[in-house]
Amino acid sequence: MGGTREGASARQPAEREAMRARPRSLTSQVVEFIEELCVGPDVTPGDQLPPEGELATRFGVSRVVLREAMKTLEARGLVQRRQGKPAVVASPNALPVEKFVAFAVLRDKRALMEFTEIRKALEVHGARLAAQRIAGPEEPQTRPYVARAREAIAEQRADPLDMRNRLRTDFAFHQALVAAAGNASLTQILDALERSLAESREESHRRYLASGADPAGSATEHEVLLDAVLTGDPAHAVAAMEHHLQVTLREIESRPEGDEADQDKTHRDGTDQDGTHRDTAS
């Protein structure tokens, strides 16, 4: 990202003048300027930004203002800050989506239903795309993801009563299936949704096991879904995914109100989908 430093001295007066002319907080103005650095045509993920001291001088602001701006940019998923080193441009990610969904789901059951419906629509489209690729010349590129999906099914079937194993393999299966669709942006958005809805997923598994159903039934459902996608028939794949996630929606609708309070507490405690503690600020 050498281009961010070349000519920096010549641009400093103009940048400072532009900041003085804009009636917004210094922090928001610095955020805007660094955003422009991060999305420049010659910038790639992993490129290093100038040191914070250099950026503060360049924009004519204090280090406190610069650090607040960097925190905002990190929360938006644009930069990755490193202890004792300059920040780098982050890879494209759906972190803002993940945080937005996580906070919205805290509020009420309707938001949980709405985002699960969005997840369903996206996964149904992903299943359609995956079936189309499997039936066409891109089939060889789908094989690693199909293998991952099969592995997740086998691992869940091997220990279907272990909650952490169920959650991990459930997530891995759906992640592999959407990756087979070959749409990186779709994969990122769905990953963000899946992580944000992790507590709801755990509640679904807990209620499933408490119902007395065959613990290995979830693995069988995934097997049926994978087989539908592997037919290469988009309509068949769509119907299978529609059915699979409609069951989830009905389960959420049937939950007592008290379950939502339990999910809120889990969100605030920062427990991740695999049962480990997660720092919700990261």
mmCIF file of C-alpha atoms in Angstrom:
data_model
loop_
_atom_site.group_PDB
_atom_site.id
_atom_site.type_symbol
_atom_site.label_atom_id
_atom_site.label_comp_id
_atom_site.label_asym_id
_atom_site.label_seq_id
_atom_site.Cartn_x
_atom_site.Cartn_y
_atom_site.Cartn_z
ATOM 1 C CA MET A 1 0.000 0.000 0.000
ATOM 2 C CA GLY A 2 2.899 2.236 -0.794
ATOM 3 C CA GLY A 3 0.595 4.627 -2.625
ATOM 4 C CA THR A 4 -0.908 5.773 0.653
ATOM 5 C CA ARG A 5 2.395 7.333 1.675
ATOM 6 C CA GLU A 6 3.597 8.773 -1.622
ATOM 7 C CA GLY A 7 2.685 12.385 -1.862
ATOM 8 C CA ALA A 8 1.225 12.363 1.639
ATOM 9 C CA SER A 9 2.988 15.582 2.592
ATOM 10 C CA ALA A 10 1.609 17.355 -0.453
ATOM 11 C CA ARG A 11 -1.938 16.252 0.346
ATOM 12 C CA GLN A 12 -1.896 17.140 4.047
ATOM 13 C CA PRO A 13 -2.901 20.830 3.716
ATOM 14 C CA ALA A 14 -5.808 19.970 1.386
ATOM 15 C CA GLU A 15 -7.029 17.199 3.647
ATOM 16 C CA ARG A 16 -6.888 19.400 6.721
ATOM 17 C CA GLU A 17 -8.726 22.186 4.912
ATOM 18 C CA ALA A 18 -11.422 19.722 3.811
ATOM 19 C CA MET A 19 -11.856 18.567 7.399
ATOM 20 C CA ARG A 20 -12.259 22.122 8.665
ATOM 21 C CA ALA A 21 -14.900 22.786 5.990
ATOM 22 C CA ARG A 22 -17.098 19.835 7.003
ATOM 23 C CA PRO A 23 -19.487 20.464 9.940
ATOM 24 C CA ARG A 24 -19.113 16.986 11.447
ATOM 25 C CA SER A 25 -17.078 15.593 14.313
ATOM 26 C CA LEU A 26 -13.359 15.197 13.758
ATOM 27 C CA THR A 27 -13.648 11.473 14.400
ATOM 28 C CA SER A 28 -16.297 10.973 11.695
ATOM 29 C CA GLN A 29 -14.222 12.987 9.220
ATOM 30 C CA VAL A 30 -11.098 10.932 9.926
ATOM 31 C CA VAL A 31 -13.171 7.755 9.518
ATOM 32 C CA GLU A 32 -14.316 8.969 6.100
ATOM 33 C CA PHE A 33 -10.795 9.785 4.923
ATOM 34 C CA ILE A 34 -9.345 6.452 6.078
ATOM 35 C CA GLU A 35 -12.279 4.640 4.442
ATOM 36 C CA GLU A 36 -11.180 6.260 1.180
ATOM 37 C CA LEU A 37 -7.670 4.939 1.758
ATOM 38 C CA CYS A 38 -8.992 1.430 2.370
ATOM 39 C CA VAL A 39 -11.112 1.201 -0.776
ATOM 40 C CA GLY A 40 -8.642 2.783 -3.195
ATOM 41 C CA PRO A 41 -8.096 1.031 -6.557
ATOM 42 C CA ASP A 42 -4.538 0.003 -5.678
ATOM 43 C CA VAL A 43 -5.374 -1.330 -2.209
ATOM 44 C CA THR A 44 -5.652 -5.025 -1.381
ATOM 45 C CA PRO A 45 -6.565 -6.811 1.883
ATOM 46 C CA GLY A 46 -3.547 -7.094 4.159
ATOM 47 C CA ASP A 47 -2.007 -3.819 2.992
ATOM 48 C CA GLN A 48 -0.564 -1.877 5.899
ATOM 49 C CA LEU A 49 -1.877 1.557 6.779
ATOM 50 C CA PRO A 50 0.547 4.274 7.864
ATOM 51 C CA PRO A 51 1.305 4.293 11.617
ATOM 52 C CA GLU A 52 -1.263 6.029 13.832
ATOM 53 C CA GLY A 53 1.142 8.853 14.638
ATOM 54 C CA GLU A 54 1.676 9.551 10.946
ATOM 55 C CA LEU A 55 -2.068 9.478 10.264
ATOM 56 C CA ALA A 56 -2.764 11.824 13.187
ATOM 57 C CA THR A 57 -0.211 14.308 11.825
ATOM 58 C CA ARG A 58 -1.532 13.927 8.304
ATOM 59 C CA PHE A 59 -5.092 14.811 9.336
ATOM 60 C CA GLY A 60 -4.078 17.354 11.975
ATOM 61 C CA VAL A 61 -5.856 15.579 14.831
ATOM 62 C CA SER A 62 -4.838 14.163 18.184
ATOM 63 C CA ARG A 63 -3.984 10.500 18.629
ATOM 64 C CA VAL A 64 -7.088 10.149 20.781
ATOM 65 C CA VAL A 65 -9.288 11.190 17.837
ATOM 66 C CA LEU A 66 -7.319 8.943 15.488
ATOM 67 C CA ARG A 67 -7.713 5.927 17.788
ATOM 68 C CA GLU A 68 -11.466 6.483 18.094
ATOM 69 C CA ALA A 69 -11.682 6.589 14.313
ATOM 70 C CA MET A 70 -9.704 3.347 14.039
ATOM 71 C CA LYS A 71 -12.033 1.661 16.543
ATOM 72 C CA THR A 72 -15.004 2.682 14.404
ATOM 73 C CA LEU A 73 -13.345 1.377 11.252
ATOM 74 C CA GLU A 74 -12.506 -1.911 12.961
ATOM 75 C CA ALA A 75 -16.134 -2.297 14.096
ATOM 76 C CA ARG A 76 -17.200 -1.784 10.491
ATOM 77 C CA GLY A 77 -14.864 -4.542 9.364
ATOM 78 C CA LEU A 78 -12.675 -2.247 7.247
ATOM 79 C CA VAL A 79 -9.410 -2.487 9.177
ATOM 80 C CA GLN A 80 -7.702 -4.955 11.448
ATOM 81 C CA ARG A 81 -5.811 -3.386 14.331
ATOM 82 C CA ARG A 82 -2.685 -5.081 15.689
ATOM 83 C CA GLN A 83 -0.976 -4.586 19.032
ATOM 84 C CA GLY A 84 2.182 -2.519 18.573
ATOM 85 C CA LYS A 85 1.902 -2.517 14.760
ATOM 86 C CA PRO A 86 0.130 -0.387 12.152
ATOM 87 C CA ALA A 87 -3.364 -1.518 11.228
ATOM 88 C CA VAL A 88 -3.958 -3.362 7.965
ATOM 89 C CA VAL A 89 -6.814 -3.279 5.480
ATOM 90 C CA ALA A 90 -9.221 -6.095 6.366
ATOM 91 C CA SER A 91 -10.483 -8.687 3.928
ATOM 92 C CA PRO A 92 -14.088 -8.182 2.806
ATOM 93 C CA ASN A 93 -16.347 -9.467 5.557
ATOM 94 C CA ALA A 94 -19.883 -9.257 6.905
ATOM 95 C CA LEU A 95 -18.975 -8.237 10.457
ATOM 96 C CA PRO A 96 -21.354 -5.229 10.457
ATOM 97 C CA VAL A 97 -24.183 -7.552 9.396
ATOM 98 C CA GLU A 98 -23.316 -10.000 12.160
ATOM 99 C CA LYS A 99 -23.346 -7.307 14.842
ATOM 100 C CA PHE A 100 -26.543 -5.732 13.560
ATOM 101 C CA VAL A 101 -28.384 -9.059 13.574
ATOM 102 C CA ALA A 102 -27.047 -10.020 17.016
ATOM 103 C CA PHE A 103 -28.320 -6.806 18.604
ATOM 104 C CA ALA A 104 -31.656 -6.900 16.757
ATOM 105 C CA VAL A 105 -32.333 -10.470 17.879
ATOM 106 C CA LEU A 106 -31.851 -9.395 21.497
ATOM 107 C CA ARG A 107 -34.929 -7.213 21.286
ATOM 108 C CA ASP A 108 -37.798 -9.520 20.430
ATOM 109 C CA LYS A 109 -38.970 -12.764 18.920
ATOM 110 C CA ARG A 110 -40.132 -11.048 15.732
ATOM 111 C CA ALA A 111 -36.570 -10.076 14.818
ATOM 112 C CA LEU A 112 -35.428 -13.655 15.351
ATOM 113 C CA MET A 113 -38.183 -14.879 13.042
ATOM 114 C CA GLU A 114 -37.441 -12.226 10.437
ATOM 115 C CA PHE A 115 -33.732 -13.006 10.268
ATOM 116 C CA THR A 116 -34.408 -16.739 10.210
ATOM 117 C CA GLU A 117 -36.700 -16.101 7.245
ATOM 118 C CA ILE A 118 -33.881 -14.162 5.573
ATOM 119 C CA ARG A 119 -31.510 -17.025 6.313
ATOM 120 C CA LYS A 120 -34.012 -19.431 4.762
ATOM 121 C CA ALA A 121 -34.318 -17.359 1.577
ATOM 122 C CA LEU A 122 -30.538 -17.131 1.187
ATOM 123 C CA GLU A 123 -29.899 -20.808 1.928
ATOM 124 C CA VAL A 124 -32.621 -21.865 -0.495
ATOM 125 C CA HIS A 125 -30.935 -19.773 -3.184
ATOM 126 C CA GLY A 126 -27.575 -21.253 -2.183
ATOM 127 C CA ALA A 127 -28.968 -24.775 -2.580
ATOM 128 C CA ARG A 128 -30.260 -23.847 -6.035
ATOM 129 C CA LEU A 129 -26.862 -22.487 -7.097
ATOM 130 C CA ALA A 130 -25.012 -25.499 -5.656
ATOM 131 C CA ALA A 131 -27.256 -27.916 -7.588
ATOM 132 C CA GLN A 132 -26.713 -25.947 -10.777
ATOM 133 C CA ARG A 133 -22.926 -26.068 -10.355
ATOM 134 C CA ILE A 134 -23.000 -29.777 -9.570
ATOM 135 C CA ALA A 135 -24.928 -30.402 -12.789
ATOM 136 C CA GLY A 136 -22.550 -28.303 -14.890
ATOM 137 C CA PRO A 137 -18.882 -27.903 -15.825
ATOM 138 C CA GLU A 138 -18.010 -26.452 -12.384
ATOM 139 C CA GLU A 139 -18.836 -29.747 -10.651
ATOM 140 C CA PRO A 140 -15.165 -30.547 -9.848
ATOM 141 C CA GLN A 141 -14.911 -27.287 -7.899
ATOM 142 C CA THR A 142 -17.786 -28.334 -5.648
ATOM 143 C CA ARG A 143 -16.225 -31.631 -4.594
ATOM 144 C CA PRO A 144 -14.202 -30.321 -1.607
ATOM 145 C CA TYR A 145 -17.352 -28.712 -0.168
ATOM 146 C CA VAL A 146 -19.444 -31.827 -0.748
ATOM 147 C CA ALA A 147 -16.744 -33.825 1.052
ATOM 148 C CA ARG A 148 -16.878 -31.362 3.957
ATOM 149 C CA ALA A 149 -20.662 -31.686 4.138
ATOM 150 C CA ARG A 150 -20.398 -35.497 4.213
ATOM 151 C CA GLU A 151 -17.770 -35.277 6.939
ATOM 152 C CA ALA A 152 -19.999 -33.029 9.052
ATOM 153 C CA ILE A 153 -22.877 -35.512 8.711
ATOM 154 C CA ALA A 154 -20.649 -38.421 9.741
ATOM 155 C CA GLU A 155 -19.247 -36.543 12.749
ATOM 156 C CA GLN A 156 -22.698 -35.556 13.968
ATOM 157 C CA ARG A 157 -23.965 -39.111 13.580
ATOM 158 C CA ALA A 158 -20.972 -40.400 15.560
ATOM 159 C CA ASP A 159 -21.936 -38.450 18.698
ATOM 160 C CA PRO A 160 -25.448 -37.006 18.283
ATOM 161 C CA LEU A 161 -26.049 -36.411 21.999
ATOM 162 C CA ASP A 162 -23.070 -34.101 22.516
ATOM 163 C CA MET A 163 -24.377 -30.548 22.173
ATOM 164 C CA ARG A 164 -21.075 -28.971 21.184
ATOM 165 C CA ASN A 165 -20.613 -31.603 18.499
ATOM 166 C CA ARG A 166 -24.157 -31.068 17.214
ATOM 167 C CA LEU A 167 -23.705 -27.312 16.967
ATOM 168 C CA ARG A 168 -20.270 -27.495 15.362
ATOM 169 C CA THR A 169 -21.262 -30.069 12.757
ATOM 170 C CA ASP A 170 -24.596 -28.397 12.004
ATOM 171 C CA PHE A 171 -22.822 -25.115 11.286
ATOM 172 C CA ALA A 172 -20.114 -26.898 9.268
ATOM 173 C CA PHE A 173 -22.691 -28.706 7.124
ATOM 174 C CA HIS A 174 -24.612 -25.572 6.175
ATOM 175 C CA GLN A 175 -21.385 -23.637 5.660
ATOM 176 C CA ALA A 176 -20.066 -26.293 3.257
ATOM 177 C CA LEU A 177 -23.319 -26.465 1.328
ATOM 178 C CA VAL A 178 -23.497 -22.731 0.714
ATOM 179 C CA ALA A 179 -19.792 -22.642 -0.183
ATOM 180 C CA ALA A 180 -20.566 -25.167 -2.927
ATOM 181 C CA ALA A 181 -22.769 -22.475 -4.491
ATOM 182 C CA GLY A 182 -19.619 -20.605 -5.502
ATOM 183 C CA ASN A 183 -20.819 -17.162 -4.397
ATOM 184 C CA ALA A 184 -18.338 -15.710 -1.906
ATOM 185 C CA SER A 185 -20.573 -12.788 -0.887
ATOM 186 C CA LEU A 186 -23.487 -15.125 -0.224
ATOM 187 C CA THR A 187 -21.204 -17.298 1.891
ATOM 188 C CA GLN A 188 -20.007 -14.325 3.970
ATOM 189 C CA ILE A 189 -23.492 -12.966 4.618
ATOM 190 C CA LEU A 190 -24.853 -16.377 5.576
ATOM 191 C CA ASP A 191 -21.875 -17.031 7.854
ATOM 192 C CA ALA A 192 -22.647 -13.750 9.638
ATOM 193 C CA LEU A 193 -26.309 -14.707 9.996
ATOM 194 C CA GLU A 194 -25.427 -18.196 11.231
ATOM 195 C CA ARG A 195 -23.092 -16.831 13.908
ATOM 196 C CA SER A 196 -25.623 -14.225 15.022
ATOM 197 C CA LEU A 197 -28.366 -16.854 15.279
ATOM 198 C CA ALA A 198 -26.128 -19.372 17.055
ATOM 199 C CA GLU A 199 -28.025 -19.153 20.359
ATOM 200 C CA SER A 200 -31.307 -19.824 18.588
ATOM 201 C CA ARG A 201 -29.714 -22.795 16.816
ATOM 202 C CA GLU A 202 -28.633 -24.201 20.186
ATOM 203 C CA GLU A 203 -32.150 -23.790 21.549
ATOM 204 C CA SER A 204 -33.527 -25.662 18.526
ATOM 205 C CA HIS A 205 -31.148 -28.565 19.150
ATOM 206 C CA ARG A 206 -31.961 -28.615 22.872
ATOM 207 C CA ARG A 207 -35.681 -28.745 22.191
ATOM 208 C CA TYR A 208 -35.172 -31.428 19.543
ATOM 209 C CA LEU A 209 -33.308 -33.691 21.950
ATOM 210 C CA ALA A 210 -35.862 -33.057 24.691
ATOM 211 C CA SER A 211 -38.679 -34.138 22.343
ATOM 212 C CA GLY A 212 -37.531 -37.752 22.453
ATOM 213 C CA ALA A 213 -36.776 -37.840 18.726
ATOM 214 C CA ASP A 214 -33.914 -39.984 17.432
ATOM 215 C CA PRO A 215 -30.747 -37.956 18.215
ATOM 216 C CA ALA A 216 -29.243 -39.101 14.900
ATOM 217 C CA GLY A 217 -32.298 -37.798 13.045
ATOM 218 C CA SER A 218 -30.636 -34.429 12.411
ATOM 219 C CA ALA A 219 -27.781 -36.131 10.581
ATOM 220 C CA THR A 220 -30.292 -38.083 8.511
ATOM 221 C CA GLU A 221 -32.092 -34.836 7.608
ATOM 222 C CA HIS A 222 -28.809 -33.347 6.437
ATOM 223 C CA GLU A 223 -28.093 -36.477 4.413
ATOM 224 C CA VAL A 224 -31.450 -36.180 2.647
ATOM 225 C CA LEU A 225 -30.775 -32.497 1.958
ATOM 226 C CA LEU A 226 -27.306 -33.180 0.556
ATOM 227 C CA ASP A 227 -28.635 -35.980 -1.657
ATOM 228 C CA ALA A 228 -31.225 -33.557 -3.065
ATOM 229 C CA VAL A 229 -28.531 -31.045 -3.972
ATOM 230 C CA LEU A 230 -26.361 -33.779 -5.476
ATOM 231 C CA THR A 231 -29.114 -34.703 -7.949
ATOM 232 C CA GLY A 232 -28.162 -31.538 -9.796
ATOM 233 C CA ASP A 233 -31.854 -30.664 -10.008
ATOM 234 C CA PRO A 234 -32.300 -27.082 -8.697
ATOM 235 C CA ALA A 235 -36.024 -27.556 -8.070
ATOM 236 C CA HIS A 236 -35.382 -30.680 -5.996
ATOM 237 C CA ALA A 237 -32.641 -28.928 -4.001
ATOM 238 C CA VAL A 238 -34.867 -25.901 -3.365
ATOM 239 C CA ALA A 239 -37.766 -28.052 -2.160
ATOM 240 C CA ALA A 240 -35.512 -29.965 0.235
ATOM 241 C CA MET A 241 -33.985 -26.813 1.731
ATOM 242 C CA GLU A 242 -37.395 -25.134 1.966
ATOM 243 C CA HIS A 243 -38.714 -28.075 3.977
ATOM 244 C CA HIS A 244 -35.609 -28.300 6.162
ATOM 245 C CA LEU A 245 -35.687 -24.651 7.246
ATOM 246 C CA GLN A 246 -39.462 -24.415 7.472
ATOM 247 C CA VAL A 247 -39.215 -26.931 10.304
ATOM 248 C CA THR A 248 -36.843 -24.525 12.055
ATOM 249 C CA LEU A 249 -39.227 -21.622 11.608
ATOM 250 C CA ARG A 250 -42.127 -23.611 13.039
ATOM 251 C CA GLU A 251 -39.994 -24.613 16.028
ATOM 252 C CA ILE A 252 -39.128 -20.971 16.752
ATOM 253 C CA GLU A 253 -42.783 -19.956 16.501
ATOM 254 C CA SER A 254 -43.722 -22.608 19.051
ATOM 255 C CA ARG A 255 -41.264 -21.466 21.729
ATOM 256 C CA PRO A 256 -42.621 -20.158 25.035
ATOM 257 C CA GLU A 257 -41.821 -16.519 25.695
ATOM 258 C CA GLY A 258 -39.440 -17.506 28.510
ATOM 259 C CA ASP A 259 -37.091 -19.107 25.991
ATOM 260 C CA GLU A 260 -36.430 -15.706 24.454
ATOM 261 C CA ALA A 261 -35.287 -14.325 27.804
ATOM 262 C CA ASP A 262 -32.880 -17.239 28.149
ATOM 263 C CA GLN A 263 -31.462 -16.468 24.715
ATOM 264 C CA ASP A 264 -31.013 -12.808 25.681
ATOM 265 C CA LYS A 265 -28.961 -13.842 28.698
ATOM 266 C CA THR A 266 -26.828 -16.143 26.550
ATOM 267 C CA HIS A 267 -26.162 -13.262 24.138
ATOM 268 C CA ARG A 268 -25.083 -10.983 26.956
ATOM 269 C CA ASP A 269 -22.854 -13.642 28.497
ATOM 270 C CA GLY A 270 -21.133 -14.038 25.109
ATOM 271 C CA THR A 271 -21.481 -17.802 24.676
ATOM 272 C CA ASP A 272 -20.624 -18.919 21.172
ATOM 273 C CA GLN A 273 -22.281 -21.629 19.085
ATOM 274 C CA ASP A 274 -19.735 -24.251 20.173
ATOM 275 C CA GLY A 275 -20.394 -23.545 23.856
ATOM 276 C CA THR A 276 -17.174 -21.583 24.399
ATOM 277 C CA HIS A 277 -16.969 -18.063 25.751
ATOM 278 C CA ARG A 278 -16.889 -15.403 23.068
ATOM 279 C CA ASP A 279 -15.814 -11.798 23.464
ATOM 280 C CA THR A 280 -18.762 -9.985 21.917
ATOM 281 C CA ALA A 281 -16.712 -6.804 21.492
ATOM 282 C CA SER A 282 -14.189 -8.403 19.164
#
